């Protein structure tokens, strides 16, 4: 949150606290949660998916940005410290799309 506050200060001259950034992120999550669930369900039903992942470190620990793009352009992302099939199963499920 400190990096976000620094970005706003140095880029836009707007002073915000770390806690204000955290509150904004939480509020954004609350208002977009239902739409995210809709996108996940759409991804689960997609006939074709293109996956991608990229990793970086937060506090010295690895995290991964997992992304999936459906044939119609719908895109779903998640950030998780795991890189294995558990994340894949949680987001898109296992097996063929439901008919």
CSV table of N, CA, C and O in Angstrom, one decimal:
chain,number,residue,atom,x,y,z
A,1,UNK,N,0.8,-1.2,0.0
A,1,UNK,CA,0.0,0.0,0.0
A,1,UNK,C,0.9,1.3,0.0
A,1,UNK,O,0.5,2.3,-0.5
A,2,UNK,N,2.0,1.1,0.6
A,2,UNK,CA,3.0,2.3,0.6
A,2,UNK,C,3.4,2.6,-0.8
A,2,UNK,O,3.6,3.8,-1.1
A,3,UNK,N,3.6,1.6,-1.7
A,3,UNK,CA,4.0,1.9,-3.0
A,3,UNK,C,2.9,2.6,-3.8
A,3,UNK,O,3.1,3.5,-4.6
A,4,UNK,N,1.7,2.2,-3.5
A,4,UNK,CA,0.5,2.9,-4.2
A,4,UNK,C,0.5,4.3,-3.7
A,4,UNK,O,0.3,5.2,-4.6
A,5,UNK,N,0.6,4.6,-2.4
A,5,UNK,CA,0.6,5.9,-1.9
A,5,UNK,C,1.7,6.8,-2.5
A,5,UNK,O,1.5,7.9,-2.9
A,6,UNK,N,2.9,6.2,-2.6
A,6,UNK,CA,4.0,6.9,-3.2
A,6,UNK,C,3.7,7.2,-4.7
A,6,UNK,O,4.1,8.3,-5.2
A,7,UNK,N,3.1,6.3,-5.4
A,7,UNK,CA,2.8,6.5,-6.8
A,7,UNK,C,1.9,7.7,-7.0
A,7,UNK,O,2.1,8.6,-7.8
A,8,UNK,N,0.8,7.8,-6.2
A,8,UNK,CA,-0.1,8.9,-6.2
A,8,UNK,C,0.6,10.2,-5.9
A,8,UNK,O,0.4,11.2,-6.5
A,9,UNK,N,1.5,10.2,-4.9
A,9,UNK,CA,2.2,11.4,-4.4
A,9,UNK,C,3.1,11.9,-5.5
A,9,UNK,O,3.1,13.0,-5.9
A,10,UNK,N,3.9,11.0,-6.1
A,10,UNK,CA,5.0,11.4,-7.0
A,10,UNK,C,4.4,11.6,-8.4
A,10,UNK,O,4.9,12.4,-9.2
A,11,UNK,N,3.4,10.9,-8.8
A,11,UNK,CA,2.8,11.0,-10.2
A,11,UNK,C,1.8,12.1,-10.3
A,11,UNK,O,1.8,12.9,-11.3
A,12,UNK,N,0.9,12.2,-9.3
A,12,UNK,CA,-0.2,13.1,-9.4
A,12,UNK,C,-0.2,14.2,-8.3
A,12,UNK,O,-1.1,15.1,-8.4
A,13,UNK,N,0.7,14.1,-7.4
A,13,UNK,CA,0.8,15.1,-6.3
A,13,UNK,C,-0.4,15.0,-5.3
A,13,UNK,O,-0.7,15.9,-4.6
A,14,UNK,N,-1.0,13.8,-5.3
A,14,UNK,CA,-2.1,13.5,-4.4
A,14,UNK,C,-1.5,12.7,-3.2
A,14,UNK,O,-0.9,11.7,-3.3
A,15,UNK,N,-1.8,13.3,-2.0
A,15,UNK,CA,-1.4,12.6,-0.8
A,15,UNK,C,-2.5,11.7,-0.3
A,15,UNK,O,-3.6,12.1,-0.1
A,16,UNK,N,-2.1,10.4,-0.2
A,16,UNK,CA,-3.1,9.4,0.4
A,16,UNK,C,-2.3,8.5,1.4
A,16,UNK,O,-1.1,8.3,1.2
A,17,UNK,N,-2.9,8.1,2.4
A,17,UNK,CA,-2.3,7.2,3.4
A,17,UNK,C,-2.3,5.8,2.9
A,17,UNK,O,-3.1,5.4,2.0
A,18,UNK,N,-1.5,4.9,3.5
A,18,UNK,CA,-1.5,3.5,3.2
A,18,UNK,C,-2.9,2.9,3.5
A,18,UNK,O,-3.4,2.1,2.8
A,19,UNK,N,-3.4,3.3,4.7
A,19,UNK,CA,-4.7,2.8,5.1
A,19,UNK,C,-5.8,3.2,4.1
A,19,UNK,O,-6.7,2.4,3.9
A,20,UNK,N,-5.8,4.4,3.6
A,20,UNK,CA,-6.8,4.8,2.6
A,20,UNK,C,-6.6,4.0,1.3
A,20,UNK,O,-7.7,3.6,0.7
A,21,UNK,N,-5.4,3.6,0.9
A,21,UNK,CA,-5.2,2.7,-0.2
A,21,UNK,C,-5.8,1.4,0.1
A,21,UNK,O,-6.5,0.8,-0.8
A,22,UNK,N,-5.6,0.8,1.3
A,22,UNK,CA,-6.1,-0.5,1.6
A,22,UNK,C,-7.6,-0.5,1.6
A,22,UNK,O,-8.3,-1.4,1.1
A,23,UNK,N,-8.2,0.6,2.1
A,23,UNK,CA,-9.7,0.7,2.2
A,23,UNK,C,-10.2,0.8,0.7
A,23,UNK,O,-11.3,0.2,0.4
A,24,UNK,N,-9.6,1.5,-0.1
A,24,UNK,CA,-10.0,1.6,-1.5
A,24,UNK,C,-10.0,0.2,-2.2
A,24,UNK,O,-10.9,-0.2,-3.0
A,25,UNK,N,-8.9,-0.5,-2.0
A,25,UNK,CA,-8.7,-1.9,-2.6
A,25,UNK,C,-9.8,-2.8,-2.0
A,25,UNK,O,-10.5,-3.5,-2.8
A,26,UNK,N,-10.1,-2.8,-0.7
A,26,UNK,CA,-11.2,-3.6,-0.2
A,26,UNK,C,-12.5,-3.2,-0.7
A,26,UNK,O,-13.3,-4.1,-1.0
A,27,UNK,N,-12.8,-1.9,-0.8
A,27,UNK,CA,-14.1,-1.5,-1.4
A,27,UNK,C,-14.2,-1.9,-2.8
A,27,UNK,O,-15.3,-2.4,-3.3
A,28,UNK,N,-13.1,-1.8,-3.6
A,28,UNK,CA,-13.2,-2.3,-5.0
A,28,UNK,C,-13.4,-3.8,-5.1
A,28,UNK,O,-14.2,-4.2,-5.9
A,29,UNK,N,-12.8,-4.5,-4.2
A,29,UNK,CA,-13.1,-6.0,-4.2
A,29,UNK,C,-14.6,-6.3,-3.9
A,29,UNK,O,-15.2,-7.1,-4.5
A,30,UNK,N,-15.1,-5.6,-2.9
A,30,UNK,CA,-16.5,-5.8,-2.6
A,30,UNK,C,-17.5,-5.5,-3.7
A,30,UNK,O,-18.4,-6.2,-4.0
A,31,UNK,N,-17.2,-4.4,-4.5
A,31,UNK,CA,-18.1,-4.0,-5.5
A,31,UNK,C,-17.9,-4.8,-6.8
A,31,UNK,O,-18.8,-4.8,-7.7
A,32,UNK,N,-16.8,-5.5,-6.9
A,32,UNK,CA,-16.5,-6.3,-8.2
A,32,UNK,C,-16.6,-7.8,-8.0
A,32,UNK,O,-16.5,-8.6,-8.9
A,33,UNK,N,-16.8,-8.3,-6.7
A,33,UNK,CA,-16.8,-9.7,-6.4
A,33,UNK,C,-17.8,-10.5,-7.3
A,33,UNK,O,-17.5,-11.5,-7.8
A,34,UNK,N,-19.0,-10.0,-7.4
A,34,UNK,CA,-20.1,-10.7,-8.2
A,34,UNK,C,-19.7,-10.8,-9.6
A,34,UNK,O,-19.8,-11.9,-10.3
A,35,UNK,N,-19.2,-9.8,-10.2
A,35,UNK,CA,-18.7,-9.8,-11.6
A,35,UNK,C,-17.6,-10.8,-11.8
A,35,UNK,O,-17.5,-11.5,-12.8
A,36,UNK,N,-16.6,-10.8,-10.8
A,36,UNK,CA,-15.5,-11.7,-10.9
A,36,UNK,C,-16.0,-13.2,-11.0
A,36,UNK,O,-15.5,-14.0,-11.7
A,37,UNK,N,-17.0,-13.5,-10.1
A,37,UNK,CA,-17.6,-14.8,-10.1
A,37,UNK,C,-18.2,-15.2,-11.5
A,37,UNK,O,-18.1,-16.3,-12.0
A,38,UNK,N,-18.9,-14.2,-12.1
A,38,UNK,CA,-19.5,-14.4,-13.4
A,38,UNK,C,-18.4,-14.7,-14.5
A,38,UNK,O,-18.6,-15.6,-15.3
A,39,UNK,N,-17.3,-14.0,-14.4
A,39,UNK,CA,-16.2,-14.2,-15.3
A,39,UNK,C,-15.6,-15.6,-15.1
A,39,UNK,O,-15.3,-16.3,-16.1
A,40,UNK,N,-15.4,-16.0,-13.9
A,40,UNK,CA,-14.9,-17.3,-13.6
A,40,UNK,C,-15.8,-18.4,-14.2
A,40,UNK,O,-15.3,-19.3,-14.8
A,41,UNK,N,-17.1,-18.2,-14.0
A,41,UNK,CA,-18.0,-19.2,-14.5
A,41,UNK,C,-17.9,-19.3,-16.0
A,41,UNK,O,-18.0,-20.3,-16.6
A,42,UNK,N,-17.8,-18.1,-16.7
A,42,UNK,CA,-17.7,-18.0,-18.1
A,42,UNK,C,-16.4,-18.8,-18.6
A,42,UNK,O,-16.5,-19.5,-19.5
A,43,UNK,N,-15.3,-18.5,-17.9
A,43,UNK,CA,-14.1,-19.2,-18.2
A,43,UNK,C,-14.2,-20.7,-18.1
A,43,UNK,O,-13.7,-21.5,-18.9
A,44,UNK,N,-14.9,-21.1,-17.0
A,44,UNK,CA,-15.1,-22.6,-16.8
A,44,UNK,C,-15.9,-23.2,-17.9
A,44,UNK,O,-15.7,-24.4,-18.2
A,45,UNK,N,-16.7,-22.5,-18.5
A,45,UNK,CA,-17.6,-23.0,-19.6
A,45,UNK,C,-17.0,-22.9,-21.0
A,45,UNK,O,-17.5,-23.4,-22.0
A,46,UNK,N,-15.9,-22.1,-21.1
A,46,UNK,CA,-15.3,-21.9,-22.4
A,46,UNK,C,-14.7,-23.1,-23.1
A,46,UNK,O,-14.2,-24.0,-22.4
A,47,UNK,N,-14.9,-23.2,-24.4
A,47,UNK,CA,-14.5,-24.3,-25.1
A,47,UNK,C,-13.0,-24.3,-25.3
A,47,UNK,O,-12.3,-25.3,-25.3
A,48,UNK,N,-12.4,-23.1,-25.4
A,48,UNK,CA,-10.9,-22.9,-25.6
A,48,UNK,C,-10.4,-21.9,-24.6
A,48,UNK,O,-11.1,-20.8,-24.5
A,49,UNK,N,-9.3,-22.2,-24.0
A,49,UNK,CA,-8.7,-21.2,-23.1
A,49,UNK,C,-7.2,-21.1,-23.4
A,49,UNK,O,-6.5,-22.1,-23.8
A,50,UNK,N,-6.7,-19.9,-23.3
A,50,UNK,CA,-5.2,-19.7,-23.4
A,50,UNK,C,-4.7,-19.3,-22.0
A,50,UNK,O,-5.1,-18.2,-21.5
A,51,UNK,N,-3.9,-20.1,-21.4
A,51,UNK,CA,-3.4,-19.8,-20.0
A,51,UNK,C,-2.1,-19.0,-20.1
A,51,UNK,O,-1.4,-19.1,-21.1
A,52,UNK,N,-1.8,-18.3,-19.1
A,52,UNK,CA,-0.5,-17.7,-18.9
A,52,UNK,C,-0.2,-17.5,-17.4
A,52,UNK,O,-1.1,-17.4,-16.6
A,53,UNK,N,1.0,-17.4,-17.1
A,53,UNK,CA,1.4,-17.1,-15.7
A,53,UNK,C,2.7,-16.4,-15.7
A,53,UNK,O,3.6,-16.6,-16.6
A,54,UNK,N,2.9,-15.6,-14.7
A,54,UNK,CA,4.2,-14.9,-14.5
A,54,UNK,C,4.4,-14.8,-13.0
A,54,UNK,O,3.4,-14.6,-12.2
A,55,UNK,N,5.6,-14.8,-12.5
A,55,UNK,CA,5.9,-14.8,-11.1
A,55,UNK,C,6.8,-13.6,-10.7
A,55,UNK,O,7.4,-13.0,-11.6
A,56,UNK,N,6.7,-13.3,-9.5
A,56,UNK,CA,7.6,-12.3,-8.9
A,56,UNK,C,7.7,-12.6,-7.4
A,56,UNK,O,7.1,-13.5,-6.9
A,57,UNK,N,8.4,-11.8,-6.7
A,57,UNK,CA,8.5,-12.0,-5.2
A,57,UNK,C,7.9,-10.8,-4.5
A,57,UNK,O,8.1,-9.7,-4.9
A,58,UNK,N,7.3,-11.1,-3.4
A,58,UNK,CA,6.7,-10.1,-2.5
A,58,UNK,C,7.3,-10.5,-1.1
A,58,UNK,O,7.1,-11.6,-0.6
A,59,UNK,N,8.1,-9.6,-0.6
A,59,UNK,CA,8.8,-9.8,0.7
A,59,UNK,C,9.6,-11.1,0.7
A,59,UNK,O,9.8,-11.8,1.6
A,60,UNK,N,10.2,-11.3,-0.5
A,60,UNK,CA,11.1,-12.5,-0.6
A,60,UNK,C,10.4,-13.8,-0.9
A,60,UNK,O,11.1,-14.8,-1.1
A,61,UNK,N,9.1,-13.8,-0.9
A,61,UNK,CA,8.3,-15.0,-1.2
A,61,UNK,C,7.7,-15.0,-2.6
A,61,UNK,O,7.2,-13.9,-3.0
A,62,UNK,N,7.7,-16.1,-3.3
A,62,UNK,CA,7.1,-16.1,-4.6
A,62,UNK,C,5.6,-16.0,-4.7
A,62,UNK,O,4.9,-16.5,-3.8
A,63,UNK,N,5.1,-15.3,-5.6
A,63,UNK,CA,3.7,-15.2,-6.0
A,63,UNK,C,3.5,-15.3,-7.5
A,63,UNK,O,4.5,-15.0,-8.2
A,64,UNK,N,2.4,-15.7,-7.9
A,64,UNK,CA,2.1,-16.0,-9.3
A,64,UNK,C,0.9,-15.3,-9.8
A,64,UNK,O,-0.1,-15.3,-9.1
A,65,UNK,N,0.9,-14.6,-10.9
A,65,UNK,CA,-0.2,-14.1,-11.6
A,65,UNK,C,-0.6,-15.1,-12.6
A,65,UNK,O,0.1,-15.4,-13.6
A,66,UNK,N,-1.8,-15.7,-12.4
A,66,UNK,CA,-2.3,-16.7,-13.4
A,66,UNK,C,-3.4,-16.0,-14.2
A,66,UNK,O,-4.2,-15.3,-13.6
A,67,UNK,N,-3.4,-16.2,-15.5
A,67,UNK,CA,-4.4,-15.6,-16.3
A,67,UNK,C,-4.9,-16.6,-17.3
A,67,UNK,O,-4.2,-17.5,-17.8
A,68,UNK,N,-6.2,-16.5,-17.7
A,68,UNK,CA,-6.8,-17.4,-18.7
A,68,UNK,C,-7.7,-16.5,-19.6
A,68,UNK,O,-8.4,-15.6,-19.1
A,69,UNK,N,-7.5,-16.7,-20.9
A,69,UNK,CA,-8.3,-15.9,-21.9
A,69,UNK,C,-9.2,-16.9,-22.7
A,69,UNK,O,-8.6,-17.9,-23.3
A,70,UNK,N,-10.5,-16.7,-22.7
A,70,UNK,CA,-11.4,-17.5,-23.5
A,70,UNK,C,-11.3,-17.1,-25.0
A,70,UNK,O,-10.8,-16.0,-25.3
A,71,UNK,N,-11.8,-18.0,-25.8
A,71,UNK,CA,-11.9,-17.7,-27.3
A,71,UNK,C,-12.6,-16.4,-27.6
A,71,UNK,O,-12.3,-15.8,-28.6
A,72,UNK,N,-13.6,-16.0,-26.8
A,72,UNK,CA,-14.3,-14.8,-27.0
A,72,UNK,C,-13.7,-13.5,-26.4
A,72,UNK,O,-14.2,-12.5,-26.4
A,73,UNK,N,-12.5,-13.7,-25.8
A,73,UNK,CA,-11.8,-12.6,-25.2
A,73,UNK,C,-12.0,-12.4,-23.7
A,73,UNK,O,-11.4,-11.6,-23.1
A,74,UNK,N,-13.0,-13.1,-23.1
A,74,UNK,CA,-13.2,-13.0,-21.6
A,74,UNK,C,-11.9,-13.4,-21.0
A,74,UNK,O,-11.2,-14.4,-21.3
A,75,UNK,N,-11.5,-12.6,-20.0
A,75,UNK,CA,-10.2,-12.8,-19.3
A,75,UNK,C,-10.4,-12.9,-17.8
A,75,UNK,O,-11.1,-12.1,-17.2
A,76,UNK,N,-9.7,-13.9,-17.2
A,76,UNK,CA,-9.8,-14.0,-15.7
A,76,UNK,C,-8.3,-14.1,-15.2
A,76,UNK,O,-7.5,-14.8,-15.8
A,77,UNK,N,-8.1,-13.4,-14.1
A,77,UNK,CA,-6.8,-13.4,-13.4
A,77,UNK,C,-6.9,-13.8,-12.0
A,77,UNK,O,-8.0,-13.5,-11.4
A,78,UNK,N,-5.9,-14.3,-11.4
A,78,UNK,CA,-5.8,-14.5,-10.0
A,78,UNK,C,-4.3,-14.5,-9.6
A,78,UNK,O,-3.5,-14.8,-10.4
A,79,UNK,N,-4.1,-14.0,-8.4
A,79,UNK,CA,-2.7,-13.9,-7.8
A,79,UNK,C,-2.7,-14.9,-6.7
A,79,UNK,O,-3.6,-14.9,-5.8
A,80,UNK,N,-1.7,-15.8,-6.7
A,80,UNK,CA,-1.7,-16.9,-5.7
A,80,UNK,C,-0.2,-17.2,-5.4
A,80,UNK,O,0.6,-17.2,-6.3
A,81,UNK,N,0.1,-17.6,-4.2
A,81,UNK,CA,1.5,-18.0,-3.9
A,81,UNK,C,1.8,-19.4,-4.5
A,81,UNK,O,2.9,-19.8,-4.5
A,82,UNK,N,0.8,-20.1,-4.9
A,82,UNK,CA,1.0,-21.5,-5.5
A,82,UNK,C,1.1,-21.4,-7.0
A,82,UNK,O,0.4,-20.6,-7.6
A,83,UNK,N,1.8,-22.3,-7.6
A,83,UNK,CA,2.0,-22.4,-9.0
A,83,UNK,C,1.4,-23.7,-9.6
A,83,UNK,O,1.3,-23.8,-10.8
A,84,UNK,N,0.9,-24.6,-8.8
A,84,UNK,CA,0.5,-25.9,-9.2
A,84,UNK,C,-0.9,-26.0,-9.7
A,84,UNK,O,-1.6,-25.0,-9.9
A,85,UNK,N,-1.3,-27.2,-9.9
A,85,UNK,CA,-2.7,-27.5,-10.4
A,85,UNK,C,-3.8,-27.1,-9.5
A,85,UNK,O,-4.9,-27.0,-9.9
A,86,UNK,N,-3.5,-26.9,-8.2
A,86,UNK,CA,-4.5,-26.5,-7.2
A,86,UNK,C,-5.2,-25.2,-7.7
A,86,UNK,O,-6.4,-25.1,-7.6
A,87,UNK,N,-4.4,-24.3,-8.1
A,87,UNK,CA,-4.9,-23.0,-8.6
A,87,UNK,C,-5.8,-23.2,-9.8
A,87,UNK,O,-6.9,-22.7,-9.9
A,88,UNK,N,-5.3,-24.0,-10.8
A,88,UNK,CA,-6.1,-24.3,-12.0
A,88,UNK,C,-7.4,-24.9,-11.6
A,88,UNK,O,-8.4,-24.5,-12.1
A,89,UNK,N,-7.4,-25.9,-10.7
A,89,UNK,CA,-8.7,-26.5,-10.4
A,89,UNK,C,-9.6,-25.6,-9.7
A,89,UNK,O,-10.8,-25.6,-10.0
A,90,UNK,N,-9.1,-24.7,-8.8
A,90,UNK,CA,-10.0,-23.8,-8.1
A,90,UNK,C,-10.7,-22.8,-9.1
A,90,UNK,O,-11.8,-22.4,-8.9
A,91,UNK,N,-9.9,-22.3,-10.0
A,91,UNK,CA,-10.4,-21.3,-10.9
A,91,UNK,C,-11.2,-21.8,-12.1
A,91,UNK,O,-12.4,-21.4,-12.3
A,92,UNK,N,-10.7,-22.8,-12.8
A,92,UNK,CA,-11.4,-23.3,-14.0
A,92,UNK,C,-11.9,-24.7,-13.9
A,92,UNK,O,-12.6,-25.1,-14.8
A,93,UNK,N,-11.6,-25.4,-12.8
A,93,UNK,CA,-12.1,-26.7,-12.6
A,93,UNK,C,-11.3,-27.7,-13.4
A,93,UNK,O,-10.3,-27.4,-14.1
A,94,UNK,N,-11.7,-29.0,-13.4
A,94,UNK,CA,-11.0,-30.0,-14.1
A,94,UNK,C,-12.0,-30.7,-15.0
A,94,UNK,O,-13.2,-30.9,-14.7
A,95,UNK,N,-11.5,-31.1,-16.2
A,95,UNK,CA,-12.3,-31.8,-17.1
A,95,UNK,C,-12.9,-30.9,-18.2
A,95,UNK,O,-12.5,-29.8,-18.4
A,96,UNK,N,-13.8,-31.4,-18.9
A,96,UNK,CA,-14.4,-30.7,-20.1
A,96,UNK,C,-15.4,-29.7,-19.6
A,96,UNK,O,-16.0,-29.9,-18.5
A,97,UNK,N,-15.7,-28.7,-20.4
A,97,UNK,CA,-16.7,-27.7,-20.1
A,97,UNK,C,-18.1,-28.4,-19.9
A,97,UNK,O,-18.4,-29.4,-20.6
A,98,UNK,N,-18.9,-27.9,-19.0
A,98,UNK,CA,-20.3,-28.4,-18.9
A,98,UNK,C,-21.1,-28.1,-20.1
A,98,UNK,O,-20.9,-27.1,-20.8
A,99,UNK,N,-22.0,-29.0,-20.5
A,99,UNK,CA,-22.8,-28.7,-21.6
A,99,UNK,C,-24.2,-28.4,-21.2
A,99,UNK,O,-24.7,-28.6,-20.2
